Structure formats: C-alpha cells, structure tokens
XYZ file of C-alpha atoms in Angstrom:
589
model
C 0.000 0.000 0.000
C 1.277 3.437 -0.878
C 1.182 5.946 1.975
C 0.991 9.283 0.155
C 1.999 11.436 3.073
C 4.888 9.165 3.985
C 6.169 9.245 0.402
C 6.031 13.065 0.324
C 7.700 13.128 3.741
C 10.619 11.028 2.505
C 10.981 13.089 -0.643
C 10.978 16.304 1.392
C 13.525 15.124 3.960
C 15.817 13.717 1.308
C 15.868 16.879 -0.739
C 16.057 19.244 2.242
C 18.947 17.534 3.960
C 20.640 16.677 0.666
C 20.513 20.338 -0.358
C 21.430 21.746 3.037
C 24.396 19.427 3.299
C 25.852 20.757 0.016
C 25.190 18.014 -2.471
C 28.127 17.976 -4.880
C 30.644 16.225 -2.618
C 32.682 15.963 -5.777
C 29.761 13.671 -6.682
C 32.087 10.709 -6.221
C 31.585 10.829 -2.436
C 27.834 10.538 -2.990
C 28.401 7.535 -5.242
C 30.825 6.087 -2.692
C 28.211 6.347 0.052
C 25.518 4.867 -2.188
C 27.907 2.116 -3.265
C 28.682 1.409 0.393
C 24.977 1.030 1.111
C 24.629 -1.148 -1.987
C 27.509 -3.303 -0.759
C 25.890 -3.680 2.647
C 22.604 -4.588 0.998
C 24.312 -7.002 -1.399
C 26.061 -8.791 1.464
C 22.749 -9.554 3.100
C 20.697 -9.796 -0.082
C 20.245 -13.553 0.219
C 19.392 -13.555 3.941
C 15.608 -13.716 4.441
C 14.240 -10.665 6.204
C 12.236 -12.891 8.548
C 15.496 -14.534 9.692
C 17.265 -11.255 10.484
C 14.215 -9.802 12.217
C 15.151 -6.355 10.847
C 11.961 -5.467 9.018
C 11.053 -1.818 9.524
C 7.498 -1.157 10.672
C 6.755 2.482 9.915
C 4.126 4.218 12.087
C 0.811 5.105 10.475
C 0.671 8.483 8.793
C -0.958 11.369 10.592
C -3.249 13.602 8.566
C -2.314 17.197 9.179
C -3.415 20.404 7.592
C -0.686 22.244 5.768
C 0.837 24.988 7.927
C 3.151 27.782 7.221
C 6.819 26.948 7.648
C 8.410 27.974 10.917
C 11.130 30.613 11.002
C 13.813 28.013 11.624
C 12.872 26.198 8.432
C 12.935 29.427 6.488
C 16.656 29.441 6.981
C 16.918 25.983 5.410
C 14.687 27.012 2.513
C 16.696 30.133 1.984
C 19.856 28.037 1.880
C 18.229 25.743 -0.634
C 17.041 28.677 -2.700
C 20.512 30.110 -2.704
C 21.976 26.751 -3.556
C 19.455 26.266 -6.369
C 20.732 29.389 -8.056
C 24.152 27.788 -8.447
C 24.816 26.211 -11.812
C 24.765 22.418 -12.159
C 28.174 20.815 -12.003
C 29.212 17.241 -12.558
C 32.691 16.604 -11.253
C 35.408 14.783 -13.088
C 35.308 12.060 -10.427
C 31.619 11.495 -11.052
C 32.175 11.303 -14.797
C 35.023 8.859 -14.185
C 32.813 6.779 -11.938
C 30.066 6.765 -14.545
C 32.522 5.853 -17.257
C 33.896 3.096 -15.035
C 30.401 1.728 -14.516
C 29.787 1.825 -18.243
C 33.086 0.033 -18.881
C 32.186 -2.550 -16.231
C 28.799 -2.965 -17.851
C 30.385 -3.456 -21.256
C 32.802 -5.958 -19.714
C 29.859 -7.820 -18.217
C 28.166 -7.818 -21.594
C 31.331 -9.203 -23.186
C 31.497 -11.869 -20.485
C 27.865 -12.709 -21.149
C 28.535 -12.910 -24.868
C 31.466 -15.232 -24.147
C 29.226 -17.341 -21.910
C 26.625 -17.390 -24.665
C 29.262 -18.493 -27.189
C 30.427 -21.199 -24.780
C 26.820 -22.254 -24.368
C 26.385 -22.382 -28.145
C 29.548 -24.491 -28.417
C 28.224 -26.838 -25.755
C 24.942 -26.997 -27.625
C 26.781 -27.865 -30.844
C 28.691 -30.616 -29.026
C 25.451 -31.919 -27.555
C 23.883 -31.756 -31.014
C 26.788 -33.790 -32.450
C 26.393 -36.328 -29.666
C 22.680 -36.511 -30.347
C 23.375 -36.962 -34.081
C 25.814 -39.784 -33.312
C 23.243 -41.387 -31.067
C 20.629 -41.017 -33.801
C 22.990 -42.638 -36.357
C 23.735 -45.469 -33.935
C 20.058 -45.885 -33.295
C 19.393 -45.834 -37.050
C 22.045 -48.540 -37.653
C 20.644 -50.590 -34.799
C 17.167 -50.158 -36.244
C 18.368 -51.317 -39.698
C 20.091 -54.345 -38.169
C 16.974 -55.105 -36.169
C 14.859 -54.887 -39.319
C 17.275 -57.226 -41.145
C 17.155 -59.662 -38.275
C 13.391 -59.468 -38.163
C 13.300 -60.092 -41.935
C 15.663 -63.067 -41.553
C 13.559 -64.288 -38.663
C 10.442 -64.013 -40.804
C 12.131 -65.974 -43.612
C 13.246 -68.666 -41.162
C 9.765 -68.820 -39.744
C 8.409 -69.171 -43.264
C 10.923 -71.972 -43.924
C 9.910 -73.649 -40.665
C 6.256 -73.409 -41.615
C 7.083 -74.959 -45.035
C 9.001 -77.790 -43.340
C 6.133 -78.383 -40.968
C 3.732 -78.472 -43.923
C 6.017 -80.914 -45.775
C 6.218 -83.098 -42.665
C 2.449 -83.040 -42.438
C 2.162 -84.053 -46.128
C 4.720 -86.857 -45.726
C 3.053 -88.050 -42.561
C -0.302 -88.090 -44.339
C 1.251 -89.974 -47.310
C 2.831 -92.461 -44.918
C -0.499 -93.055 -43.242
C -2.122 -93.486 -46.689
C 0.573 -95.978 -47.760
C 0.148 -97.909 -44.562
C -3.598 -98.016 -45.073
C -3.209 -99.107 -48.705
C -0.634 -101.740 -47.708
C -2.898 -103.027 -44.983
C -5.741 -103.131 -47.482
C -3.525 -104.965 -50.031
C -2.458 -107.406 -47.341
C -6.055 -108.024 -46.481
C -7.003 -108.416 -50.143
C -4.056 -110.782 -50.898
C -4.814 -112.846 -47.825
C -8.386 -113.253 -48.962
C -7.213 -114.360 -52.442
C -4.779 -116.879 -50.946
C -7.463 -118.261 -48.702
C -9.794 -118.557 -51.680
C -7.092 -120.304 -53.730
C -6.237 -122.612 -50.872
C -9.910 -123.419 -50.548
C -10.117 -124.156 -54.297
C -6.929 -126.244 -54.037
C -8.430 -128.239 -51.207
C -11.587 -128.774 -53.184
C -9.506 -129.865 -56.228
C -7.500 -132.256 -54.091
C -10.711 -133.665 -52.721
C -11.979 -134.089 -56.263
C -8.655 -135.724 -57.215
C -8.901 -138.123 -54.325
C -12.451 -138.948 -55.308
C -11.357 -139.479 -58.880
C -8.473 -141.712 -57.799
C -10.873 -143.739 -55.751
C -13.220 -143.933 -58.738
C -10.294 -144.973 -60.979
C -9.313 -147.631 -58.491
C -12.860 -148.854 -58.396
C -13.051 -148.852 -62.182
C -9.689 -150.612 -62.447
C -10.848 -153.210 -60.029
C -14.048 -153.523 -61.964
C -12.082 -153.769 -65.226
C -9.860 -156.446 -63.786
C -12.895 -158.225 -62.536
C -14.437 -157.902 -65.938
C -11.267 -159.198 -67.595
C -11.189 -162.090 -65.269
C -14.805 -162.728 -65.860
C -14.128 -162.442 -69.558
C -11.384 -165.007 -69.318
C -13.649 -167.234 -67.408
C -16.430 -166.961 -69.892
C -14.364 -167.238 -73.044
C -15.688 -170.558 -73.409
C -19.232 -169.357 -72.647
C -21.922 -168.055 -75.031
C -21.213 -165.105 -77.195
C -24.039 -163.018 -75.761
C -22.531 -162.917 -72.325
C -19.202 -162.151 -73.868
C -20.611 -159.273 -75.756
C -22.207 -157.939 -72.639
C -18.967 -158.098 -70.796
C -17.126 -156.408 -73.661
C -19.593 -153.580 -73.638
C -19.252 -153.308 -69.913
C -15.470 -153.316 -70.227
C -15.523 -150.712 -72.981
C -17.717 -148.546 -70.865
C -15.393 -148.987 -67.931
C -12.404 -148.102 -70.090
C -14.175 -145.007 -71.381
C -15.123 -143.953 -67.909
C -11.580 -144.637 -66.751
C -10.198 -142.496 -69.565
C -12.576 -139.685 -68.705
C -11.622 -139.966 -65.066
C -7.932 -139.826 -65.968
C -8.578 -136.701 -68.035
C -10.482 -135.175 -65.138
C -7.631 -136.158 -62.832
C -5.128 -134.573 -65.195
C -7.199 -131.417 -65.319
C -7.500 -131.399 -61.551
C -3.727 -131.855 -61.200
C -3.169 -129.053 -63.693
C -5.506 -126.785 -61.772
C -3.802 -127.736 -58.515
C -0.411 -126.914 -60.027
C -1.711 -123.549 -61.294
C -3.212 -122.822 -57.887
C 0.047 -123.685 -56.143
C 1.917 -121.414 -58.549
C -0.586 -118.603 -57.951
C -0.259 -119.097 -54.197
C 3.535 -118.916 -54.497
C 3.274 -115.769 -56.664
C 0.926 -114.088 -54.182
C 3.172 -115.048 -51.276
C 6.203 -113.631 -53.116
C 4.270 -110.466 -54.015
C 3.197 -110.106 -50.408
C 6.805 -110.461 -49.257
C 7.942 -107.893 -51.871
C 5.200 -105.493 -50.794
C 6.217 -105.884 -47.155
C 9.855 -105.207 -48.043
C 8.866 -102.196 -50.182
C 6.694 -100.936 -47.372
C 9.536 -101.395 -44.905
C 11.939 -99.564 -47.258
C 9.384 -96.814 -47.883
C 8.804 -96.461 -44.142
C 12.556 -96.301 -43.566
C 12.903 -93.611 -46.262
C 9.960 -91.709 -44.846
C 11.356 -91.961 -41.319
C 14.724 -90.761 -42.618
C 13.119 -87.789 -44.397
C 11.050 -86.986 -41.308
C 14.186 -87.200 -39.134
C 16.016 -84.877 -41.546
C 13.083 -82.469 -41.561
C 12.893 -82.563 -37.771
C 16.633 -81.875 -37.560
C 16.221 -78.991 -40.012
C 13.256 -77.755 -37.988
C 15.273 -77.947 -34.755
C 18.127 -76.058 -36.409
C 15.741 -73.416 -37.745
C 14.126 -73.069 -34.329
C 17.588 -72.656 -32.778
C 18.407 -70.019 -35.399
C 15.074 -68.342 -34.686
C 15.837 -68.360 -30.958
C 19.249 -66.828 -31.659
C 17.643 -64.235 -33.923
C 15.051 -63.451 -31.251
C 17.873 -62.981 -28.754
C 19.697 -60.670 -31.168
C 16.475 -58.735 -31.734
C 15.964 -58.498 -27.951
C 19.588 -57.377 -27.466
C 19.248 -54.803 -30.233
C 15.941 -53.623 -28.802
C 17.532 -53.299 -25.352
C 20.507 -51.460 -26.865
C 18.130 -49.251 -28.801
C 16.174 -48.543 -25.608
C 19.423 -47.803 -23.777
C 20.516 -45.480 -26.593
C 17.143 -43.750 -26.417
C 17.562 -43.401 -22.640
C 21.084 -42.019 -23.074
C 19.826 -39.706 -25.789
C 16.994 -38.519 -23.551
C 19.416 -37.988 -20.655
C 21.835 -36.125 -22.926
C 19.008 -33.946 -24.193
C 17.854 -33.331 -20.614
C 21.408 -32.363 -19.612
C 21.651 -30.081 -22.627
C 18.282 -28.527 -21.808
C 19.384 -28.109 -18.204
C 22.628 -26.416 -19.272
C 20.681 -24.190 -21.661
C 18.203 -23.284 -18.928
C 21.019 -22.500 -16.489
C 22.816 -20.392 -19.075
C 19.605 -18.605 -19.971
C 18.969 -17.969 -16.278
C 22.512 -16.675 -15.817
C 22.136 -14.562 -18.928
C 18.807 -13.179 -17.721
C 20.279 -12.390 -14.300
C 23.299 -10.735 -15.868
C 21.086 -8.799 -18.264
C 18.926 -7.737 -15.333
C 22.042 -6.606 -13.457
C 23.223 -4.761 -16.550
C 19.821 -3.134 -16.915
C 19.886 -2.160 -13.242
C 23.359 -0.652 -13.639
C 22.242 1.247 -16.712
C 19.184 2.431 -14.798
C 21.399 3.610 -11.944
C 23.653 5.422 -14.391
C 20.663 7.052 -16.075
C 19.202 7.869 -12.661
C 22.402 9.598 -11.619
C 22.472 11.481 -14.871
C 18.823 12.434 -14.480
C 19.408 13.583 -10.925
C 22.318 15.719 -12.009
C 20.275 17.126 -14.877
C 17.159 17.736 -12.778
C 18.702 19.230 -9.654
C 20.405 22.563 -10.291
C 22.371 22.190 -7.091
C 26.107 22.322 -6.673
C 27.423 20.814 -3.475
C 30.795 20.577 -1.904
C 32.437 17.752 -0.051
C 31.061 17.645 3.533
C 33.868 18.222 6.018
C 32.349 19.426 9.277
C 30.613 17.021 11.647
C 27.209 18.574 10.980
C 27.709 18.327 7.232
C 28.836 14.713 7.481
C 25.810 13.819 9.605
C 23.481 15.633 7.257
C 24.988 14.021 4.203
C 24.855 10.563 5.788
C 21.188 11.068 6.620
C 20.611 12.165 3.047
C 22.157 8.982 1.666
C 20.125 6.884 4.106
C 16.865 8.591 3.162
C 17.899 8.331 -0.462
C 17.890 4.569 -0.021
C 14.452 4.810 1.578
C 13.215 6.810 -1.404
C 14.795 4.257 -3.712
C 12.913 1.520 -1.861
C 9.708 3.548 -2.088
C 10.179 3.856 -5.855
C 10.732 0.108 -6.106
C 7.544 -0.405 -4.110
C 5.645 1.864 -6.485
C 7.028 -0.036 -9.471
C 6.007 -3.363 -7.923
C 2.442 -2.063 -7.772
C 2.346 -1.567 -11.517
C 3.462 2.047 -11.848
C 6.599 3.158 -13.684
C 7.286 6.754 -12.664
C 9.386 9.071 -14.800
C 12.496 9.600 -12.664
C 13.061 13.111 -13.954
C 9.526 14.101 -12.998
C 9.959 12.447 -9.589
C 13.144 14.425 -8.921
C 11.460 17.550 -10.237
C 8.559 16.978 -7.829
C 10.968 16.501 -4.930
C 12.828 19.689 -5.824
C 9.586 21.683 -6.191
C 8.305 20.306 -2.883
C 11.490 21.407 -1.142
C 11.260 24.881 -2.632
C 7.535 25.087 -2.038
C 6.942 25.955 -5.692
C 4.713 23.502 -7.560
C 4.072 23.317 -11.292
C 0.512 22.042 -10.773
C -2.053 22.776 -8.023
C -1.749 20.807 -4.805
C -5.361 19.657 -5.139
C -4.516 17.974 -8.436
C -1.438 16.384 -6.858
C -3.486 14.966 -3.977
C -6.190 13.757 -6.369
C -3.617 11.876 -8.464
C -2.024 10.333 -5.382
C -5.424 9.382 -3.981
C -6.433 7.713 -7.264
C -3.164 5.815 -7.418
C -3.545 4.799 -3.777
C -7.036 3.394 -4.413
C -5.822 1.432 -7.421
C -2.975 -0.041 -5.385
C -5.330 -0.929 -2.529
C -7.709 -2.716 -4.898
C -4.858 -4.580 -6.569
C -3.306 -5.562 -3.235
C -6.680 -6.724 -1.904
C -7.160 -8.994 -4.907
C -3.567 -10.243 -4.680
C -3.944 -10.791 -0.936
C -7.068 -12.933 -1.384
C -5.447 -15.004 -4.124
C -2.228 -15.425 -2.147
C -4.091 -16.433 1.014
C -6.206 -19.001 -0.878
C -3.154 -20.506 -2.591
C -1.285 -20.614 0.720
C -4.144 -22.398 2.513
C -4.312 -25.006 -0.258
C -0.541 -25.497 -0.144
C -0.566 -25.990 3.643
C -3.485 -28.429 3.359
C -1.696 -30.488 0.672
C 1.663 -30.356 2.461
C 0.180 -31.474 5.794
C -1.094 -34.688 4.137
C 2.316 -35.734 2.831
C 4.387 -38.481 4.434
C 6.578 -37.577 7.454
C 5.002 -34.091 7.744
C 4.223 -32.938 11.296
C 2.768 -29.823 12.904
C 4.779 -27.888 15.463
C 3.142 -26.408 18.545
C 3.802 -22.913 17.195
C 1.555 -23.628 14.215
C 3.956 -24.259 11.357
C 4.383 -27.569 9.510
C 7.721 -29.290 9.054
C 9.429 -32.296 7.483
C 12.909 -33.438 8.520
C 14.882 -34.079 5.327
C 18.117 -35.037 7.115
C 18.268 -35.579 10.881
C 21.989 -34.762 11.022
C 24.203 -35.753 13.963
C 23.537 -35.236 17.627
C 21.147 -32.770 19.223
C 21.534 -28.979 19.340
C 21.411 -27.433 22.801
C 19.750 -24.055 23.477
C 22.993 -22.349 24.509
C 25.036 -23.383 21.476
C 26.017 -21.116 18.590
C 24.590 -22.324 15.302
C 25.509 -21.432 11.709
C 22.650 -21.945 9.276
C 21.928 -21.290 5.617
C 18.334 -20.739 4.551
C 16.436 -20.940 1.287
C 13.277 -18.823 1.347
C 10.495 -19.256 -1.226
C 6.800 -18.639 -1.724
C 4.245 -21.437 -1.790
C 4.124 -21.127 -5.605
C 7.824 -22.048 -5.813
C 9.260 -18.565 -6.472
C 12.596 -18.326 -4.647
C 13.031 -15.089 -2.677
C 16.391 -15.665 -0.993
C 18.837 -18.557 -1.256
C 21.855 -18.443 1.039
C 23.076 -21.848 -0.198
C 23.564 -20.319 -3.625
C 25.906 -17.622 -2.291
C 27.400 -19.903 0.415
C 26.296 -17.456 3.130
C 25.501 -18.409 6.709
C 23.936 -16.670 9.702
C 25.698 -17.471 12.970
C 23.835 -16.801 16.217
C 23.105 -18.448 19.539
C 19.967 -20.533 19.185
C 18.027 -18.285 21.558
C 18.701 -15.201 19.420
C 17.083 -16.637 16.292
C 13.463 -15.648 15.607
C 11.125 -18.114 17.383
C 10.103 -19.995 14.230
C 13.726 -20.606 13.254
C 14.893 -21.366 16.808
C 12.131 -23.968 17.081
C 12.866 -25.605 13.724
C 16.665 -25.630 14.265
C 16.080 -27.729 17.375
C 14.467 -30.447 15.248
C 17.788 -31.552 13.680
C 21.468 -31.924 14.531
C 24.748 -30.893 12.899
C 24.455 -30.899 9.084
C 20.749 -31.591 9.453
C 18.162 -30.241 7.034
C 14.530 -29.401 7.725
C 11.773 -27.976 5.528
C 9.143 -25.789 7.203
C 5.931 -24.261 5.864
C 5.016 -21.098 7.763
C 1.513 -19.560 7.618
C 1.237 -15.764 7.097
C 0.569 -14.967 10.764
C 3.983 -16.431 11.681
C 5.781 -14.873 8.693
C 5.204 -11.491 7.026
C 1.538 -11.178 7.952
C -1.037 -9.036 6.174
C 1.537 -6.592 4.833
C 4.032 -8.925 3.178
C 7.375 -7.494 2.155
C 7.131 -5.492 -1.037
C 7.975 -5.954 -3.786
C 8.728 -9.682 -3.726
C 6.470 -11.035 -0.982
C 2.741 -10.283 -1.373
C 0.495 -9.781 1.671
C -0.730 -12.916 3.474
C 1.941 -15.084 1.859
C 2.612 -18.621 3.064
C 6.396 -19.021 3.227
C 8.490 -22.148 2.660
C 11.966 -22.448 4.211
C 14.697 -25.049 3.843
C 17.102 -24.711 6.771
C 20.519 -26.408 6.770
C 22.606 -26.478 9.954
C 26.141 -25.929 8.651
C 27.999 -25.831 11.972
C 27.433 -25.895 15.735
C 29.811 -24.505 18.355
C 29.601 -24.359 22.133
C 28.203 -21.147 23.561
C 30.467 -18.717 25.408
C 30.350 -18.972 29.173
C 28.800 -15.955 30.888
C-alpha cells in the first residue's frame, strides 16, 4: 500500500537535507556512500528478512493540515534557494565513476557474450552427440529390421518344413492303409485259392478212388471175360460192352484227374506268386517307411536347427531392442542435460542482463538527478555536514525503496519528474495545483489498494491449499507454534539451546518462487539458538549438525497481512529449507 503522506515526507527530507548538506561532494563521495549502502545490501541480499528480524514497521501516517513553515525552516529554505541558483556541475570524479560503470557494464556484456558463445559451443557438441546417437540408433534399427526379416524368412521356412512333414506323414499313413488293405485283399485271395486247391485235391482223391474202383471192376471184368471165353457169345458181348464202358469212364476220369492236377499246379503257382508279391510289398513298405522316417528325421533336424536359429535371432532382436532402448535413454538424458545447461545459461544470462539493466538504470538515474537538480554541493567536512549528508544517503535509499515499491504495484514513474517533484516540494513551488497532486495520489492509492486486496485474497487461498496439501504428505508434522515441518536429514547429535549455530536458509513462496537462497551464495547466519526468531529457533532444534529441515510457515507467523514489497505479497505462506552448517559451544557468561 502506498502511503501518500509518507512518500512526500521522505521526498521532502531527502531533498532538504541533501541540499542543506551541500550536495556535490565531488559527486564521487555521494556515489561512494551509495555504493557502500549497496555493498551492505548485497552482502545480506540472500538472507531472508524474517530470519534477520530487521523489518522496519513504519508508524501510520498522521493527517495534518498544511501549515506555514516555521522561522527556523525558512533558513533551510533560503539556503536551498541560494543553492538552487548555483549552476549544475558534474565533477570529473563522477564522470570517471560513470565511465567506469559503463566500462564494467560493457565488460559484463562481453562476459555474457562469451558465456553465450560457450553455451552455443556446448549446444553444438550436444547436437553432435545426439546426431551420433541417432545414427547409432538408425544402424541398430536397420540391423533389427534385417534380423526381423531373416527371422520371418526362417519362420516361413519352418512353416514350409512343418507343412512338408504333415504331407509326408499323411502320405505315410495313406501308404500304410493301402498296404494293410492290399495285405487283407491278398490274404483273402490266398485263402480262396487254398480253398479251391483243397476242393480240387478232394476231387482228385475222389477221382483216384473212382479210378481204383473202375480198375478193379475192369480187372474183374477181364477175369470174368477169361472165365467166360468158353461161354456163349451173348454174355461175352455184354462183358465187352461193360469193359468198354469202364475203359471209357476210366479215360474220362484220368482226363479229369489230369485237369484237376493241372488246376492244382496252377493254384500252387498262384499261391507262391501271391506269397512272393506279399513279401515284396512288405519289403517295399519297410523300405518306404525307412525312407519316410529318414526324411522326417532330416526335416525334424532342419526344424530344430531353424528353431535354434530363430531363438538366436530373437535374442539378437531383444539385445538390439535393449541397446536401442538404452541409446534412447542415453539420448533422452543427454538432451535433458543439454536442456538443463541451456536453462542454467539462460537464467545466468537473464540475471546478468537484469544486473546490466539495473546498472544502466542507476547510471541514467544519476544522470537524471544531475540534470534535474540545479544544485552544486561541496564535499562535507564538518561534523554537521557529514551527519546531514549521511542522513541524506540513508533517506535516499528509503526513497529508492519507495520507488521500487511503487514499481512493484504496476506504476513506472518518470524519474526526472519524480526528482522535479521533490525539488519543487522542497522549494515550495509547484508546477501544478496541490489539489490535483493529492487527487492523483489518492487515485493511485485506491488502485494499489484494490490490486493488493485482490492479490492478498489469491495469495491467502493458494497458501491455505498449499498448507493443506503439504500437511497430508508423508513424514510431515505440525509444530506447537503452528507451522508444519518435514525433517529431510536428521543430522548428527542434538543442538542445545545455549550453542552457537551457523545456518543457511532458502526462502520461497508457496508457488515455488525463490526469494532468498543463502546456499547459492554460500552465506551463513551465525547466532546463539536463543537469538534466532522463534520460528527458526524452534525448527533448528528439530535436527542436529548438518541436518536439514523444511518448514511451511503460515502468514501470521511470517510477514503477515503486509508482506514485504515488492517480492512477498500480503498474506503469503512461506516455505523455508534450513541447513545447519555448523554448531559450536556457547560462550560462558
């Protein structure tokens, strides 16, 4: 919040004492004092204000009606009026100092350019590494594709072998079935032939018996014929006829017997042929089965070999895939490292550019001050002059802080007009009516109040959510004072209340914006435990030497409703990482 009266008060005091104390001081003395204050500020720039406990709480402004200046102040105004009539003078020392700052700025810019070139070189090296990784990955991908193609061909060959085995197996089964069928058919034919042979043999036996009977009958007839040779011719004739008939029948029987023997011989030959054919078929079947088994064994061996090759190819593909994954991981890590380096360089460049801009702004501010204030001062030598000049430099820093506060609220004042307003306020001669001045300041004040109210509500809401989320995390506890903490490293031993502790602190907002980081500048604050602010004294006691603790502090235990402009908004929840760097025994009282 901008306090209008306080701002005018600072401007008035700065200009009055600066003018009364004779401002020129060869101008270099002013810069020396300002530089000294800057050095003091820079030395403690990374120490959180909450840790030092040195925040300045200004009293509320008192509304007073403008009164006429007292006689004593007329003397000061008369001195200022007399001093304002002196021509502006910029000493050689001041010009030298300005030139030195410009040279330093140019040197910083050259250093930044060199850093940028180094960063570009690193980027080129990283790019070459990435290109090499890409080429390696491409080669690995090509090899993997070739292996996959070879694997596919082997698989195709295996499938063909399996199909051929299936065909041969089916053919073997068919041959076995046909052979079994042929065996069955030949066996039936043999049985039929054997049956016919048996029947023929039976017929032959019957015929032999008939022949024997006929022979016996013929012999009987012959005998009878011999006996009846002397008998009548009629009986002889009858016997002859009977004998002729017997001879004819005997001849027919012999023919039938010959035919039967011929048929039996043919049947025996056919049986022998069928038996030989059956033996040949069995041998052929055995040979065919042996050939088939040999082919199947060869195919199985080829299949086993192909499967082994496929397994080897699969292993190569897996190895290549793993290597490719590893290359991708390395490539990703290299890219991440390169991105990290780039980000760090960009951050360093931005910080350096910001410092350069700040230096240029200071140079321009000094030039503007010298151009705007027609005051020539001398080097303060008396004690009163030294005191006055020192107060002027101190209040100058306050005004500088007030300007920074105004800028943080969204206003960018014209420095020349600011200095002109300060000078006019000191002289009591204004270029515009006071009513218009107050109206402008009142409008600006209302805008700032509205903006800060909105920011305060947003900041408070975000802080509450952060505390709620943080409190639910593992190993997070709530201290009796009301802050939340998590011990990141317990350290060694236990810190006693009377010991002297050196700590470094990283201060940040709940949104992650870092405000101060003493670890970055390797700074420490060394105090007896009891002299630390209560929040820090309490949290330091949670760890030992080289311990580390993270604490989340609500607004009421930190910067409260006011915050710390311009970096810390009102009602901000603060996050601190505290590292105990060293512990020493306290001095005996």
